[in-house]
Amino acid sequence: MKGYTKENILNKLIESCLTFDAKLFMPYLQSEIVITDATDKRKFYGFFEKMLITAKSNSVEPMNFKIEIPDWEDEEDTKHYNLYDSVHKHSRLSLRVRESENSIYIETMPF
């Protein structure tokens, strides 16, 4: 397995969201430094894929991606990766991402 950098992994996560293509992220998800909120990475991938399909069906393109830190977020080093469409006020997809020196933790957020 390739040793992807955190930057490579996060960039591919963003690209995967913007293109609604979970397959782009699959090899990066398998990296040892990626940790998810699911019981295993296969379950995370399945849920992530379904979330992208749902986000695509509920969105009006073009899409916009923002990395934000909500006022209510109390975890240090945690950012929200939010995918917005061109008409809705609220994000179509939100992932909670926490980076540490040696890992990236990715958590799916409800719509």
PDB file of C-alpha atoms in Angstrom:
ATOM      1  CA  MET A   1       0.000   0.000   0.000  1.00  0.00           C
ATOM      2  CA  LYS A   2       1.330   3.414  -0.917  1.00  0.00           C
ATOM      3  CA  GLY A   3       2.307   5.808   1.838  1.00  0.00           C
ATOM      4  CA  TYR A   4       0.033   8.731   1.057  1.00  0.00           C
ATOM      5  CA  THR A   5       0.616  12.036   2.821  1.00  0.00           C
ATOM      6  CA  LYS A   6      -2.132  13.683   4.860  1.00  0.00           C
ATOM      7  CA  GLU A   7      -2.312  16.414   2.217  1.00  0.00           C
ATOM      8  CA  ASN A   8      -2.798  13.834  -0.576  1.00  0.00           C
ATOM      9  CA  ILE A   9      -5.530  12.080   1.394  1.00  0.00           C
ATOM     10  CA  LEU A  10      -7.451  15.262   2.229  1.00  0.00           C
ATOM     11  CA  ASN A  11      -7.172  16.590  -1.330  1.00  0.00           C
ATOM     12  CA  LYS A  12      -8.560  13.317  -2.686  1.00  0.00           C
ATOM     13  CA  LEU A  13     -11.382  13.422  -0.129  1.00  0.00           C
ATOM     14  CA  ILE A  14     -12.336  16.895  -1.377  1.00  0.00           C
ATOM     15  CA  GLU A  15     -12.109  15.835  -5.034  1.00  0.00           C
ATOM     16  CA  SER A  16     -14.234  12.779  -4.306  1.00  0.00           C
ATOM     17  CA  CYS A  17     -16.933  14.961  -2.738  1.00  0.00           C
ATOM     18  CA  LEU A  18     -16.907  17.582  -5.501  1.00  0.00           C
ATOM     19  CA  THR A  19     -17.273  14.911  -8.188  1.00  0.00           C
ATOM     20  CA  PHE A  20     -19.653  12.693  -6.151  1.00  0.00           C
ATOM     21  CA  ASP A  21     -17.286   9.786  -6.837  1.00  0.00           C
ATOM     22  CA  ALA A  22     -16.476   7.727  -3.735  1.00  0.00           C
ATOM     23  CA  LYS A  23     -14.244   5.397  -5.775  1.00  0.00           C
ATOM     24  CA  LEU A  24     -11.640   8.153  -6.081  1.00  0.00           C
ATOM     25  CA  PHE A  25     -11.151   8.100  -2.323  1.00  0.00           C
ATOM     26  CA  MET A  26     -11.085   4.322  -1.807  1.00  0.00           C
ATOM     27  CA  PRO A  27      -7.284   3.781  -2.092  1.00  0.00           C
ATOM     28  CA  TYR A  28      -6.640   6.731   0.224  1.00  0.00           C
ATOM     29  CA  LEU A  29      -9.198   5.514   2.748  1.00  0.00           C
ATOM     30  CA  GLN A  30      -7.181   2.299   3.035  1.00  0.00           C
ATOM     31  CA  SER A  31      -4.141   4.221   4.296  1.00  0.00           C
ATOM     32  CA  GLU A  32      -3.021   3.268   7.785  1.00  0.00           C
ATOM     33  CA  ILE A  33      -3.175   6.910   8.885  1.00  0.00           C
ATOM     34  CA  VAL A  34      -6.899   7.223   8.110  1.00  0.00           C
ATOM     35  CA  ILE A  35      -9.263   6.456  10.988  1.00  0.00           C
ATOM     36  CA  THR A  36     -13.053   6.593  10.648  1.00  0.00           C
ATOM     37  CA  ASP A  37     -16.058   6.673  12.951  1.00  0.00           C
ATOM     38  CA  ALA A  38     -17.381   3.435  11.433  1.00  0.00           C
ATOM     39  CA  THR A  39     -16.615   0.001  12.840  1.00  0.00           C
ATOM     40  CA  ASP A  40     -14.473  -0.685   9.777  1.00  0.00           C
ATOM     41  CA  LYS A  41     -13.402   1.149   6.635  1.00  0.00           C
ATOM     42  CA  ARG A  42     -15.620  -0.940   4.362  1.00  0.00           C
ATOM     43  CA  LYS A  43     -18.708   0.199   6.278  1.00  0.00           C
ATOM     44  CA  PHE A  44     -17.487   3.787   6.237  1.00  0.00           C
ATOM     45  CA  TYR A  45     -16.984   3.580   2.468  1.00  0.00           C
ATOM     46  CA  GLY A  46     -20.475   2.173   1.887  1.00  0.00           C
ATOM     47  CA  PHE A  47     -22.066   4.924   3.952  1.00  0.00           C
ATOM     48  CA  PHE A  48     -19.869   7.609   2.358  1.00  0.00           C
ATOM     49  CA  GLU A  49     -20.840   6.361  -1.109  1.00  0.00           C
ATOM     50  CA  LYS A  50     -24.560   6.512  -0.222  1.00  0.00           C
ATOM     51  CA  MET A  51     -24.150   9.997   1.237  1.00  0.00           C
ATOM     52  CA  LEU A  52     -22.539  11.205  -2.001  1.00  0.00           C
ATOM     53  CA  ILE A  53     -25.345   9.682  -4.086  1.00  0.00           C
ATOM     54  CA  THR A  54     -27.936  11.382  -1.869  1.00  0.00           C
ATOM     55  CA  ALA A  55     -26.069  14.689  -1.908  1.00  0.00           C
ATOM     56  CA  LYS A  56     -25.907  14.598  -5.708  1.00  0.00           C
ATOM     57  CA  SER A  57     -29.630  13.900  -6.046  1.00  0.00           C
ATOM     58  CA  ASN A  58     -30.472  16.758  -3.640  1.00  0.00           C
ATOM     59  CA  SER A  59     -28.097  19.355  -5.097  1.00  0.00           C
ATOM     60  CA  VAL A  60     -28.075  21.972  -7.804  1.00  0.00           C
ATOM     61  CA  GLU A  61     -24.658  22.252  -9.405  1.00  0.00           C
ATOM     62  CA  PRO A  62     -22.159  23.892  -9.484  1.00  0.00           C
ATOM     63  CA  MET A  63     -20.843  22.740  -6.130  1.00  0.00           C
ATOM     64  CA  ASN A  64     -18.628  24.588  -3.675  1.00  0.00           C
ATOM     65  CA  PHE A  65     -16.441  23.081  -0.966  1.00  0.00           C
ATOM     66  CA  LYS A  66     -15.614  24.906   2.264  1.00  0.00           C
ATOM     67  CA  ILE A  67     -13.467  23.926   5.211  1.00  0.00           C
ATOM     68  CA  GLU A  68     -15.051  25.515   8.267  1.00  0.00           C
ATOM     69  CA  ILE A  69     -14.838  25.526  12.049  1.00  0.00           C
ATOM     70  CA  PRO A  70     -18.329  26.034  13.506  1.00  0.00           C
ATOM     71  CA  ASP A  71     -18.687  28.126  16.663  1.00  0.00           C
ATOM     72  CA  TRP A  72     -20.041  25.109  18.506  1.00  0.00           C
ATOM     73  CA  GLU A  73     -17.089  22.839  17.650  1.00  0.00           C
ATOM     74  CA  ASP A  74     -15.173  22.213  20.859  1.00  0.00           C
ATOM     75  CA  GLU A  75     -12.651  19.631  19.649  1.00  0.00           C
ATOM     76  CA  GLU A  76      -9.240  21.108  18.977  1.00  0.00           C
ATOM     77  CA  ASP A  77      -7.840  20.552  15.470  1.00  0.00           C
ATOM     78  CA  THR A  78     -11.282  19.573  14.144  1.00  0.00           C
ATOM     79  CA  LYS A  79     -12.627  21.070  10.930  1.00  0.00           C
ATOM     80  CA  HIS A  80     -15.834  20.527   9.025  1.00  0.00           C
ATOM     81  CA  TYR A  81     -15.502  19.716   5.346  1.00  0.00           C
ATOM     82  CA  ASN A  82     -18.768  21.014   3.895  1.00  0.00           C
ATOM     83  CA  LEU A  83     -20.111  20.586   0.377  1.00  0.00           C
ATOM     84  CA  TYR A  84     -22.559  23.286  -0.727  1.00  0.00           C
ATOM     85  CA  ASP A  85     -24.624  23.539  -3.860  1.00  0.00           C
ATOM     86  CA  SER A  86     -25.579  26.735  -5.672  1.00  0.00           C
ATOM     87  CA  VAL A  87     -29.035  27.277  -4.117  1.00  0.00           C
ATOM     88  CA  HIS A  88     -29.313  25.828  -0.606  1.00  0.00           C
ATOM     89  CA  LYS A  89     -28.141  27.667   2.499  1.00  0.00           C
ATOM     90  CA  HIS A  90     -27.022  24.546   4.346  1.00  0.00           C
ATOM     91  CA  SER A  91     -24.399  22.056   3.231  1.00  0.00           C
ATOM     92  CA  ARG A  92     -25.429  19.027   1.217  1.00  0.00           C
ATOM     93  CA  LEU A  93     -22.689  16.938   2.844  1.00  0.00           C
ATOM     94  CA  SER A  94     -20.633  17.501   5.971  1.00  0.00           C
ATOM     95  CA  LEU A  95     -17.638  15.547   7.209  1.00  0.00           C
ATOM     96  CA  ARG A  96     -15.906  16.190  10.501  1.00  0.00           C
ATOM     97  CA  VAL A  97     -12.134  15.880  10.082  1.00  0.00           C
ATOM     98  CA  ARG A  98      -9.533  15.931  12.820  1.00  0.00           C
ATOM     99  CA  GLU A  99      -5.842  15.865  12.017  1.00  0.00           C
ATOM    100  CA  SER A 100      -3.126  14.833  14.405  1.00  0.00           C
ATOM    101  CA  GLU A 101       0.566  14.414  13.795  1.00  0.00           C
ATOM    102  CA  ASN A 102       0.185  10.821  12.621  1.00  0.00           C
ATOM    103  CA  SER A 103      -3.451  10.387  11.623  1.00  0.00           C
ATOM    104  CA  ILE A 104      -6.600  11.752  10.026  1.00  0.00           C
ATOM    105  CA  TYR A 105      -9.920  10.992  11.717  1.00  0.00           C
ATOM    106  CA  ILE A 106     -12.994  11.273   9.465  1.00  0.00           C
ATOM    107  CA  GLU A 107     -16.507  11.274  10.852  1.00  0.00           C
ATOM    108  CA  THR A 108     -19.703  11.430   8.827  1.00  0.00           C
ATOM    109  CA  MET A 109     -22.223  14.031   9.933  1.00  0.00           C
ATOM    110  CA  PRO A 110     -25.996  13.688   9.506  1.00  0.00           C
ATOM    111  CA  PHE A 111     -27.735  15.870   6.930  1.00  0.00           C
TER     112      PHE A 111
END
